[in-house]
Short mmCIF file of C-alpha atoms in Angstrom, two decimals:
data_model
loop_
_atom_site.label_atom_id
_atom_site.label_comp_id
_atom_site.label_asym_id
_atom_site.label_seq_id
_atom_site.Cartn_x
_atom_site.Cartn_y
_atom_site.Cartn_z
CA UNK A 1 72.80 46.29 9.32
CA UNK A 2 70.96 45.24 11.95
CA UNK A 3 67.58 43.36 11.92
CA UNK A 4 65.45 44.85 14.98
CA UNK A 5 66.06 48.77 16.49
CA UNK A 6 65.62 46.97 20.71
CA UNK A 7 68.89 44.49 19.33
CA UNK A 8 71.20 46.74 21.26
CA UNK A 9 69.03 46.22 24.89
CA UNK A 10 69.84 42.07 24.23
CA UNK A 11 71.15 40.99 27.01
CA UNK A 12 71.88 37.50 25.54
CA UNK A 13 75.75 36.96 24.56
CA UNK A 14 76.97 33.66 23.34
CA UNK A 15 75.35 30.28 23.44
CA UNK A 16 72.52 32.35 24.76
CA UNK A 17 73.82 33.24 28.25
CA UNK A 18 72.27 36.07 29.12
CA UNK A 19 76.12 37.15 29.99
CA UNK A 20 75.85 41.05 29.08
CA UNK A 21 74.10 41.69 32.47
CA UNK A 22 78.20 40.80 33.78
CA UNK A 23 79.06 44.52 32.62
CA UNK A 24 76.40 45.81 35.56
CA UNK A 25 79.39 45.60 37.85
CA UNK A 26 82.06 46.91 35.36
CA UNK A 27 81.75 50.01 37.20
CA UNK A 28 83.26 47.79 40.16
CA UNK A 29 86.39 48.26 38.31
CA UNK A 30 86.56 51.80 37.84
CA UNK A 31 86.75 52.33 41.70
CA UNK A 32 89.94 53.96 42.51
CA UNK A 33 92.58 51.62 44.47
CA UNK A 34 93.46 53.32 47.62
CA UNK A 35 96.89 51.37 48.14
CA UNK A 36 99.19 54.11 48.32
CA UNK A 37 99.25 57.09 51.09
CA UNK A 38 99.31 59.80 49.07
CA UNK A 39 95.82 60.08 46.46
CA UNK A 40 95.88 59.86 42.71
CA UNK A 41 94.59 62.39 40.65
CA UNK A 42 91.26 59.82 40.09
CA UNK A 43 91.13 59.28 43.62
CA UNK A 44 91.32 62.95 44.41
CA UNK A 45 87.87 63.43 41.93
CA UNK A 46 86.18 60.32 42.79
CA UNK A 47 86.50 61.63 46.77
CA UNK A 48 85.20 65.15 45.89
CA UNK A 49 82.17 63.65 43.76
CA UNK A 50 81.03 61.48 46.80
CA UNK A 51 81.77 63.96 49.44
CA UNK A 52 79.53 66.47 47.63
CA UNK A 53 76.90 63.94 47.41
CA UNK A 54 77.28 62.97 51.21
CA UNK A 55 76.93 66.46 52.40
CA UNK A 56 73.78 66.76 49.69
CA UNK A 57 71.68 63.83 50.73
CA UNK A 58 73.06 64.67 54.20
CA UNK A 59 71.11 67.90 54.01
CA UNK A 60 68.11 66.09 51.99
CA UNK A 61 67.97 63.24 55.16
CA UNK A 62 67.67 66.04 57.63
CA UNK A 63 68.33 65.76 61.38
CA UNK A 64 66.27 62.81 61.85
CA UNK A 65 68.59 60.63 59.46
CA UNK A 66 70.95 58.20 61.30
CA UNK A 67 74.57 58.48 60.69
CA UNK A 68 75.78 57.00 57.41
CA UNK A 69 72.56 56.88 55.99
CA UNK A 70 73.95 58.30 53.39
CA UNK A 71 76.15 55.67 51.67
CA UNK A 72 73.47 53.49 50.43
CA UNK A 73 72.22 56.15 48.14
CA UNK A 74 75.78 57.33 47.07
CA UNK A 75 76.07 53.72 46.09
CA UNK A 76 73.03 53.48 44.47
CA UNK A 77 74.32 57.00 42.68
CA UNK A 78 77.40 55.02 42.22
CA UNK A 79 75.90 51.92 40.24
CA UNK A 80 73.20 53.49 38.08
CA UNK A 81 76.03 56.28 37.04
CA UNK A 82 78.81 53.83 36.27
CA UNK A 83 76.04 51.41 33.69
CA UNK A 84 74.88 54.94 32.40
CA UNK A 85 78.15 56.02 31.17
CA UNK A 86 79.77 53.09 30.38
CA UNK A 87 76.60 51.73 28.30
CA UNK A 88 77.41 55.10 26.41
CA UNK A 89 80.27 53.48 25.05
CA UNK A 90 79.97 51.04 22.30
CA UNK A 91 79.94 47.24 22.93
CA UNK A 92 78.86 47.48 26.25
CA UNK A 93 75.14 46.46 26.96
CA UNK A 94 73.36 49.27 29.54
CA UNK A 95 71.67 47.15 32.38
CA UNK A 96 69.91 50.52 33.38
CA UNK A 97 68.06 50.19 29.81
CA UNK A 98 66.31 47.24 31.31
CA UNK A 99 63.29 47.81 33.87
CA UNK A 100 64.47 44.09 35.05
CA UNK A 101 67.80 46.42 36.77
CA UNK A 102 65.51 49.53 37.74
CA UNK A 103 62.82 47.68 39.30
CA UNK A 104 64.53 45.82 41.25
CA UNK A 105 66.70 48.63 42.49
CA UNK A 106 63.15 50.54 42.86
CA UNK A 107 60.89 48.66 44.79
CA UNK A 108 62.61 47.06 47.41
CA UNK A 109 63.84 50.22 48.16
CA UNK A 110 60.75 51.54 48.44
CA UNK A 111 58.80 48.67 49.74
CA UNK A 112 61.79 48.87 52.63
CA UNK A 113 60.99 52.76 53.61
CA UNK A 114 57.02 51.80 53.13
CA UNK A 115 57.24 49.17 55.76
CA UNK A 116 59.17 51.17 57.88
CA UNK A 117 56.93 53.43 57.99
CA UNK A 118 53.73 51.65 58.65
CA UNK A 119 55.56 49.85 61.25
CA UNK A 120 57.26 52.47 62.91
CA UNK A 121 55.44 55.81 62.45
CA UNK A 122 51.92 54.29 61.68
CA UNK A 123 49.92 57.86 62.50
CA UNK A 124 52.81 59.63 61.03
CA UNK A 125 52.70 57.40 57.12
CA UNK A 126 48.47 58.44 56.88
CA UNK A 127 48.64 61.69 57.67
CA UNK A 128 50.97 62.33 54.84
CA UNK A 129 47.68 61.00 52.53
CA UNK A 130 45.99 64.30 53.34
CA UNK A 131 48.53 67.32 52.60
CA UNK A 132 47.83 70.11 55.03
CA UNK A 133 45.59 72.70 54.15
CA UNK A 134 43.02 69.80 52.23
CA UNK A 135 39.26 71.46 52.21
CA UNK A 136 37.14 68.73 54.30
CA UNK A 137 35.60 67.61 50.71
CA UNK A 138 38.23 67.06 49.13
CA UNK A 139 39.78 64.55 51.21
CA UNK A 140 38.76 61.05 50.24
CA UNK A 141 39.86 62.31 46.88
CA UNK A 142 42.86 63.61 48.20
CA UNK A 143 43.48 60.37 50.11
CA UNK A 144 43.24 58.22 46.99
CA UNK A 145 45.93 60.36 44.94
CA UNK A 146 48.32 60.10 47.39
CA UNK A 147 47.90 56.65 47.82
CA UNK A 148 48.27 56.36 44.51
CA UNK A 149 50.86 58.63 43.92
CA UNK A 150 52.78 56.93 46.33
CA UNK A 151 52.41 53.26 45.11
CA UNK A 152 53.39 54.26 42.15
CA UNK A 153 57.06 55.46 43.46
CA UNK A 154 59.04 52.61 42.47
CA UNK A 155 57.29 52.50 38.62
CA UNK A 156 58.17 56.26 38.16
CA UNK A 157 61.59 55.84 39.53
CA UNK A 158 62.39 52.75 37.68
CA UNK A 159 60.43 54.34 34.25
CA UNK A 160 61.82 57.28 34.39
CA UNK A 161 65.50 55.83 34.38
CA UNK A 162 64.72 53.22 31.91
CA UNK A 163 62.97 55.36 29.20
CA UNK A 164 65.71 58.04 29.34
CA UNK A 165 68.44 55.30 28.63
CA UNK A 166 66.67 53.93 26.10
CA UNK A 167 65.50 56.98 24.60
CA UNK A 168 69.19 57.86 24.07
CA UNK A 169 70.06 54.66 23.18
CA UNK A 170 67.44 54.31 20.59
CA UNK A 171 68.74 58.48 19.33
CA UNK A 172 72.16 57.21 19.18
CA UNK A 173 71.39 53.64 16.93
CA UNK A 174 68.75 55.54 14.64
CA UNK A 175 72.01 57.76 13.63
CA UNK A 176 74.45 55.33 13.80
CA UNK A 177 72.52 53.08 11.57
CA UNK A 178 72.45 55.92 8.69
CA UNK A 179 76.43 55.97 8.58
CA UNK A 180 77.20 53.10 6.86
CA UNK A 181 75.28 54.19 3.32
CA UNK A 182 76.39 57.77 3.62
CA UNK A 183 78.97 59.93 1.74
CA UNK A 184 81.75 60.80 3.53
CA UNK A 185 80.88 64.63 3.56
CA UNK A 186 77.36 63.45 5.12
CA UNK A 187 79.25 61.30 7.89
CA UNK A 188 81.27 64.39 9.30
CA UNK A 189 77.66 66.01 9.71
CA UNK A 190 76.71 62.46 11.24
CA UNK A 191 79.36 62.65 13.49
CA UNK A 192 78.93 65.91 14.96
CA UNK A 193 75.52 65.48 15.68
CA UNK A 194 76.21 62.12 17.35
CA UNK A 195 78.57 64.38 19.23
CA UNK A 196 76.15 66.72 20.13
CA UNK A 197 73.86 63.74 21.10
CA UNK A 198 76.22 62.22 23.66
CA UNK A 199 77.03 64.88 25.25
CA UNK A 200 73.38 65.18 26.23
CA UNK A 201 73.21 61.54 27.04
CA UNK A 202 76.55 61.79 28.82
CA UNK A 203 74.79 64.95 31.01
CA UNK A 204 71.71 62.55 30.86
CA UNK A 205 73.90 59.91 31.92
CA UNK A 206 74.79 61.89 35.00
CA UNK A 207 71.36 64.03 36.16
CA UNK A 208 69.34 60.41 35.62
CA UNK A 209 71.28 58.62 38.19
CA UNK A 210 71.30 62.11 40.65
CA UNK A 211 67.69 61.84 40.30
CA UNK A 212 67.39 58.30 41.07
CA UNK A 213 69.99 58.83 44.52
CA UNK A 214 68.03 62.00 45.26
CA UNK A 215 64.28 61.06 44.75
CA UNK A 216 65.12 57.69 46.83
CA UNK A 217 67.19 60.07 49.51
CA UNK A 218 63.47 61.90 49.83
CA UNK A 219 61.36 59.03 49.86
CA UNK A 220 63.13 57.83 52.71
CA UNK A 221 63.72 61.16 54.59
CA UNK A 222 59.32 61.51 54.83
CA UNK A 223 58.76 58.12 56.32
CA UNK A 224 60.65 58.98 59.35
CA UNK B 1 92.31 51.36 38.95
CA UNK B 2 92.27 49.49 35.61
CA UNK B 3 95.19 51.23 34.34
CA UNK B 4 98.64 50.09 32.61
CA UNK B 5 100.57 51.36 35.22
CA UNK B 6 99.01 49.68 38.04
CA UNK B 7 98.90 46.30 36.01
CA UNK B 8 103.06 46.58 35.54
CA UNK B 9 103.33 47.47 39.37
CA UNK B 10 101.16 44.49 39.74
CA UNK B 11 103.40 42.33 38.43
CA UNK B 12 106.07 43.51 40.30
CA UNK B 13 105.19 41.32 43.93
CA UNK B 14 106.51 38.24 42.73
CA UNK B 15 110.00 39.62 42.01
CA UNK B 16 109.80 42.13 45.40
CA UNK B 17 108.65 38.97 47.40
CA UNK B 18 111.45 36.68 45.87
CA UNK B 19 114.31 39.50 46.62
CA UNK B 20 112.48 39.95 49.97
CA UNK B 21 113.23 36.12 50.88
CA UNK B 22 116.69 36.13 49.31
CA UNK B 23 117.48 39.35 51.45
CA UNK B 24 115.87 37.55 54.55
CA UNK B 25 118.17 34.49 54.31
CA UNK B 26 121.20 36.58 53.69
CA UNK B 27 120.98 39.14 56.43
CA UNK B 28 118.35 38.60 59.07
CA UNK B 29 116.63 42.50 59.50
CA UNK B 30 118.52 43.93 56.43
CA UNK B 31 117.14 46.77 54.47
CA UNK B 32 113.66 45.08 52.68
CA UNK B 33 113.03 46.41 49.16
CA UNK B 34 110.02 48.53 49.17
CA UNK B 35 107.44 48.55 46.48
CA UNK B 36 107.74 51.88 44.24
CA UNK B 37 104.86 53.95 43.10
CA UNK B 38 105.25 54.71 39.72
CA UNK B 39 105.67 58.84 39.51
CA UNK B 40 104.34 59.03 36.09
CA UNK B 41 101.88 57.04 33.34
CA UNK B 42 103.73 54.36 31.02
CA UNK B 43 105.24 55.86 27.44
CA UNK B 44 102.40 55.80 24.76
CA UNK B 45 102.69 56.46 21.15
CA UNK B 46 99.74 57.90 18.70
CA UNK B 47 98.15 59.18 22.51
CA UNK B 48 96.93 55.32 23.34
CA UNK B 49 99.12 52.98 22.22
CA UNK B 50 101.63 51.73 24.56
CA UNK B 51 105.54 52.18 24.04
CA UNK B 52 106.03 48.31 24.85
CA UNK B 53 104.01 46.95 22.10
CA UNK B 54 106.04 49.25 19.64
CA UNK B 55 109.18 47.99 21.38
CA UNK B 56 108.14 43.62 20.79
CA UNK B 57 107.97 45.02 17.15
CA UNK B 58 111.12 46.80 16.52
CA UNK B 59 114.04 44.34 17.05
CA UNK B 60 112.36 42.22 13.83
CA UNK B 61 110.83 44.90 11.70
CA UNK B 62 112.40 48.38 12.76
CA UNK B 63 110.56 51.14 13.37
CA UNK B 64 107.99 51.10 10.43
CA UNK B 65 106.72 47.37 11.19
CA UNK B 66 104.20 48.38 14.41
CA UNK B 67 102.55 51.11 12.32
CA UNK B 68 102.62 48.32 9.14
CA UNK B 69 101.22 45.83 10.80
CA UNK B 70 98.62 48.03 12.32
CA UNK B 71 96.98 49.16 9.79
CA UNK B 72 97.25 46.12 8.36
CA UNK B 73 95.62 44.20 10.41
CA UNK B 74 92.82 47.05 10.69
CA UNK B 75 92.54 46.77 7.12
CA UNK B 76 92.23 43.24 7.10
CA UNK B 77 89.50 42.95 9.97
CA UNK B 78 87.87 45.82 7.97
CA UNK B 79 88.14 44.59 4.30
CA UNK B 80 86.98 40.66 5.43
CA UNK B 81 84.25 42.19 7.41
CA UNK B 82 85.58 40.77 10.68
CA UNK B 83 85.25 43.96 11.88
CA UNK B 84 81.71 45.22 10.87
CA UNK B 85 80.63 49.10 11.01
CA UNK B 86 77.86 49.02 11.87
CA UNK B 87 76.08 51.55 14.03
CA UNK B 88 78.00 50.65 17.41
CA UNK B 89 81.40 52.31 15.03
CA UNK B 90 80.02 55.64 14.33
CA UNK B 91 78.76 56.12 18.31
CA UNK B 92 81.99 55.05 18.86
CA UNK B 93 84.08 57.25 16.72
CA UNK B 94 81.87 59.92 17.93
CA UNK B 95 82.92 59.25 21.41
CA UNK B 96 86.46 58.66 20.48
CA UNK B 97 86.41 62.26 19.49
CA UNK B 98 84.50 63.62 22.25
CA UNK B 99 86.21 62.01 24.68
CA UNK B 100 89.17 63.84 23.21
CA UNK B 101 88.20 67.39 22.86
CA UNK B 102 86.89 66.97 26.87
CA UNK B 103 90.52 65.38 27.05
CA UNK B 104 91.86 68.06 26.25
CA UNK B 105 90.06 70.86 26.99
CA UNK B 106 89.00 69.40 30.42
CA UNK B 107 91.82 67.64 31.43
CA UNK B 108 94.28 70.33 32.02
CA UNK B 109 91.83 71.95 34.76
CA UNK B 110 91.10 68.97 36.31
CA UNK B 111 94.69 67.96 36.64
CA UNK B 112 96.00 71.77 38.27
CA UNK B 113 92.85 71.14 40.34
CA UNK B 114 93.76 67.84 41.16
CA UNK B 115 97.10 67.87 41.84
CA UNK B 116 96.28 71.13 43.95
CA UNK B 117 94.63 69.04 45.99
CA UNK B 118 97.10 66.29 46.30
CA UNK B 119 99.89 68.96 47.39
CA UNK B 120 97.24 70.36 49.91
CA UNK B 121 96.86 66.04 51.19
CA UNK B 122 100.75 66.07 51.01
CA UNK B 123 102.11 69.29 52.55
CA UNK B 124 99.60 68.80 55.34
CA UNK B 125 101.35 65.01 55.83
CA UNK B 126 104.58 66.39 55.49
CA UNK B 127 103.77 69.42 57.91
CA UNK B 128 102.80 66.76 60.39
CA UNK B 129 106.10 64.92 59.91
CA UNK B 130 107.82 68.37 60.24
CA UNK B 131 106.00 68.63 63.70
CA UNK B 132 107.05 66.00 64.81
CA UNK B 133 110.44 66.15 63.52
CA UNK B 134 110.80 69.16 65.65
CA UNK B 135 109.10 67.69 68.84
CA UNK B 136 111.60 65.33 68.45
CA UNK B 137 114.48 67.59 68.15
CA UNK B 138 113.22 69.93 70.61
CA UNK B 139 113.10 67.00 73.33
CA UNK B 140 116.67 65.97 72.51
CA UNK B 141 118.09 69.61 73.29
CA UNK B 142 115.56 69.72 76.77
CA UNK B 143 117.19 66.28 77.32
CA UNK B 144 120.75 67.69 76.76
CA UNK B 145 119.85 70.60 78.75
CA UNK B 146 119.02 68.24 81.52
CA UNK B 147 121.79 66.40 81.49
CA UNK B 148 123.54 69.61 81.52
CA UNK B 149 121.40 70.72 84.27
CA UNK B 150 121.93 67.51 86.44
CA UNK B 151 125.89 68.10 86.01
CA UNK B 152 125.22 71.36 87.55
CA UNK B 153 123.44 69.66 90.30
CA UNK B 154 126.65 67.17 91.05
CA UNK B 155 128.27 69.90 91.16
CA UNK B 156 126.04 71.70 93.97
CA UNK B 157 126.26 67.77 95.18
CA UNK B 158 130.09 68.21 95.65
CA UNK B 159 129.21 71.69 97.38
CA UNK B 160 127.21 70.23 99.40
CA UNK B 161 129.23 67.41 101.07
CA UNK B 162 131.89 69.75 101.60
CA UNK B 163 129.26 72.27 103.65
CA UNK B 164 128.67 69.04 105.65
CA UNK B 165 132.26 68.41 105.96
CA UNK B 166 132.69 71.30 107.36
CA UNK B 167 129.86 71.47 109.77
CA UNK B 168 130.72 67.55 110.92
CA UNK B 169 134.45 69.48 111.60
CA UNK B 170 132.79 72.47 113.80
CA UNK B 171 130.82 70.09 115.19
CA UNK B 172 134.09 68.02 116.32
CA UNK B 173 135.40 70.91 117.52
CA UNK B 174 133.11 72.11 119.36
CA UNK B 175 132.83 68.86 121.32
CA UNK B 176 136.36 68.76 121.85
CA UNK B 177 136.69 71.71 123.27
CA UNK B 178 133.37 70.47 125.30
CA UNK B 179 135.39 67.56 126.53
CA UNK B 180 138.75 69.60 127.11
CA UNK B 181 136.59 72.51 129.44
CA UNK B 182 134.60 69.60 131.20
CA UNK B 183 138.18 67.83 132.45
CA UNK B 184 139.81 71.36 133.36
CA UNK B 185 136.66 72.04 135.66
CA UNK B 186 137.13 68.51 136.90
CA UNK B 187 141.23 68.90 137.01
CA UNK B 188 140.71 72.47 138.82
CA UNK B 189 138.40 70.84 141.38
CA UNK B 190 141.07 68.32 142.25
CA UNK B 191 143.64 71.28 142.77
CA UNK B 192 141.17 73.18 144.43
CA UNK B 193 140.43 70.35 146.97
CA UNK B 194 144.20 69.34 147.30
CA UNK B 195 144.65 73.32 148.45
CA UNK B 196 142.16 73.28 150.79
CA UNK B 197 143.35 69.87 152.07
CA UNK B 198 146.62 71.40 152.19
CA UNK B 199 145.88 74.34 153.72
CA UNK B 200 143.40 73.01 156.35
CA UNK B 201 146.44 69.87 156.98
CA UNK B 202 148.57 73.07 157.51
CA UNK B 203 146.26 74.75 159.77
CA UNK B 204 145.83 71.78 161.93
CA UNK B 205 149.71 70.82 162.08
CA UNK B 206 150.58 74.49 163.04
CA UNK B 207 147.87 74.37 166.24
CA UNK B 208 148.91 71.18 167.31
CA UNK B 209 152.35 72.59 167.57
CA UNK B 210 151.51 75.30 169.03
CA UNK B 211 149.04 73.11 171.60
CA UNK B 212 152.03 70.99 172.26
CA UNK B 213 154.56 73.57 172.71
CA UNK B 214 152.34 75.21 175.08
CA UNK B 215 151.84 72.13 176.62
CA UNK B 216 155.44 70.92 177.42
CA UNK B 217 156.07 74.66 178.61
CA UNK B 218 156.32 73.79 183.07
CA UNK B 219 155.36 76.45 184.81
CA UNK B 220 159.00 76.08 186.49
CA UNK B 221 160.41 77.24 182.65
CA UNK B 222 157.76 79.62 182.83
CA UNK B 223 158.38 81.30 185.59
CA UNK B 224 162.41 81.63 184.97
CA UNK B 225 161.38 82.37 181.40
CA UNK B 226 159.73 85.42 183.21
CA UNK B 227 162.35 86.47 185.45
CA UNK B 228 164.28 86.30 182.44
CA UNK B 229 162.48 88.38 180.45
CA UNK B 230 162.09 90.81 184.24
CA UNK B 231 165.90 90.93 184.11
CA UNK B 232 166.54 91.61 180.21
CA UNK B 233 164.02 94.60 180.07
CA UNK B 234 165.93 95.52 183.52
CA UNK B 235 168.85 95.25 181.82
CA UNK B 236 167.71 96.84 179.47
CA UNK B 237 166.02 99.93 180.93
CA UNK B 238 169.58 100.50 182.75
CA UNK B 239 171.06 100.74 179.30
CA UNK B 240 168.68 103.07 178.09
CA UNK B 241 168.76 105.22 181.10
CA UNK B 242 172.71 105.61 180.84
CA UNK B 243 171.93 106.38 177.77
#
């Protein structure tokens, strides 16, 4: 049994290295090798997945996005989908549960596009605090939600990843944890629900770190 | 890929490199072994465990001792609570079997789809090679068409010199026959001018004769040359009268 629910988001191993942040690139090993001509089965999915997402944030970037643009977010999709899944499975700590991994993806992402922005399309960045259409009255109002709406970016984008991971996470222990002092007729029923649970998490898994790639593919596609 | 098979071709180097040096010293730009992509996945038993570890197992405990000593030792980590099931088991087992069912439900799809696409990748390789293959082959027969073509032109070559022959020969000819007509005119003048040197020679011999004759003729001779000729046509006109 264990002694506190947030024990599985510890990222302290032995000797109290915080060494469980090391799986965060475990995904690194799940890239397909690329040494022979002819493409593996795996190599032939893991191309179609990224092509569909180049063509995707392609058509999200719009004309005005510069060539390649593209592969920082597949990446991105790349990283956060990899420590989804594989924090799914069981003795491996999810650095996505951990606003420490989010955040830090987050906001110099966005802090990156903001400056850019000011910088480079000064007129262009506050005129996007009054949405078109604004009655006259309404815009100092207007003015401070967007401003608002926007500084908040990186928070909802890092939140929004976080909480979902954990809220799985947290689904998946709470049943888990009831196993051990059931019957054996109860633990089938245990078992298909966990089923049923991480196949939403696994879909979860999948749609959080889309979101993530997407919602960063937009923020950068209106500051240019 | 983190995979079994790629780990045993990855061991494979060391051996490739050493028969790579061995074939080097023996025959410089011999055949070099070539690494060999393994076609298919490593044997498994039980759908996961692989074929090798039942093999290290068999020669001492035939072919009961693997599954003995697995559960065995699953028992033991279980029963001295090395192993503990907690909550991180059941998520597990519950993946273990979902990861199964999409195994096998999924897996089959993916696989016609994937390989579908690898065939695509390698007919569209091998339709290359086949293009070029026949480039290839297509520029050897124009090449032995050309060759056969340039015999044809030594041929026209042979035809040729002999045309030239032959006009150098008309040519000789015709020269020779200039030479021979320009000596005759020459030859034919010389005649032509020995006649005429003849003939005017003659001329001139038969008047002085006839100058000197008439000049040694006295007019003594001439006068009884007259009477003479007085008496004969006398003597004559008497005959013809008697006649």
């Amino acid at each position: 049994m264990m002694t506190n629910l947030f024990s599985v988001f510890d990222p302290s191993a032995i000797f109290n290295f915080s060494l469980n942040w090391l799986s965060t690139f475990l995904g690194l090993l799940m890239i397909p090798s690329i040494y022979w001509l002819m493409p593996s089965r795996y190599n032939i999915m893991w191309n179609s997945i990224l092509l569909t997402l180049h063509k995707e944030f392609k058509t999200l970037l719009g004309p005005s996005g510069h060539n390649g643009s593209t592969f920082i977010f597949i990446s991105l999709f790349s990283l956060i989908l990899f420590n989804n899944f594989m924090g799914l499975f069981p003795y491996i700590f999810t650095s996505t549960s951990h606003l420490t991994l989010t955040l830090s993806l987050a906001l110099p992402l966005w802090l990156c596009f903001m400056l850019y922005g000011w910088i480079n399309h000064t007129q262009h960045m506050f005129a996007h605090l009054v949405p078109q259409g604004t009655p006259a009255i309404l815009m100092p109002f207007m003015v401070c939600i967007e401003t608002i709406s926007n500084i908040i970016r990186p928070g909802t984008l890092a939140v929004r990843l976080t909480a979902n991971m954990i809220a799985g996470h947290l689904l998946l222990t709470l049943l888990g944890n009831t196993g051990p002092s059931m019957s054996y007729i109860l633990v089938t029923f245990l078992l298909m629900a966990q089923i049923a649970l991480l196949v939403l998490e696994s879909a979860v898994a999948m749609i959080q770190s889309y979101v993530f790639a997407v919602l960063s593919t937009l923020y950068s596609s209106e500051v240019n | 890929m983190f995979s079994r098979a790629a780990l045993l071709t990855a061991q494979r180097p060391l051996t490739v490199a050493a028969t790579r040096s061995a074939a080097a010293a023996a025959a410089p730009g011999g055949a070099i072994e070539r690494r060999q992509r393994p076609e298919h996945p490593g044997k498994v038993r039980l759908g996961f465990l692989p074929e090798e570890w039942f093999q290290f197992f068999y020669n001492k405990t035939g072919v009961t001792g693997p599954y003995t000593f697995g559960v065995g030792l699953i028992t033991y980590l279980c029963s001295k609570e090395i192993y503990v099931m907690e909550h991180e088991y059941y998520s597990g087992l519950s993946l273990g079997i979902m990861a199964i069912i999409a195994v096998k439900k999924l897996g089959p799809v993916i696989a016609k789809w994937a390989d579908g696409e690898i065939d695509k990748i390698e007919s569209e390789w091998k339709e290359g090679r086949e293009a070029e293959l026949k480039v290839l082959s297509d520029a050897i027969e124009a090449e032995k068409k050309e060759q056969w073509r340039a015999d044809g032109a030594l041929l026209l070559m042979e035809a040729k010199k002999e045309n030239i022959a032959l006009q150098l020969e008309a040519a000789f000819r015709e020269r020779a026959m200039n030479v021979y007509s320009e000596v005759k005119r020459r030859l034919d003048y010389q005649v032509e001018c020995r006649h005429v040197e003849r003939r005017l020679s003659q001329k001139h011999m038969v008047n002085w004769i006839t100058t000197n004759v008439l000049a040694s003729i006295s007019p003594q001779q001439e006068k009884e040359t007259l009477n003479k000729c007085i008496a004969d046509l006398s003597a004559l006109a008497l005959r013809v009268k008697s006649a």
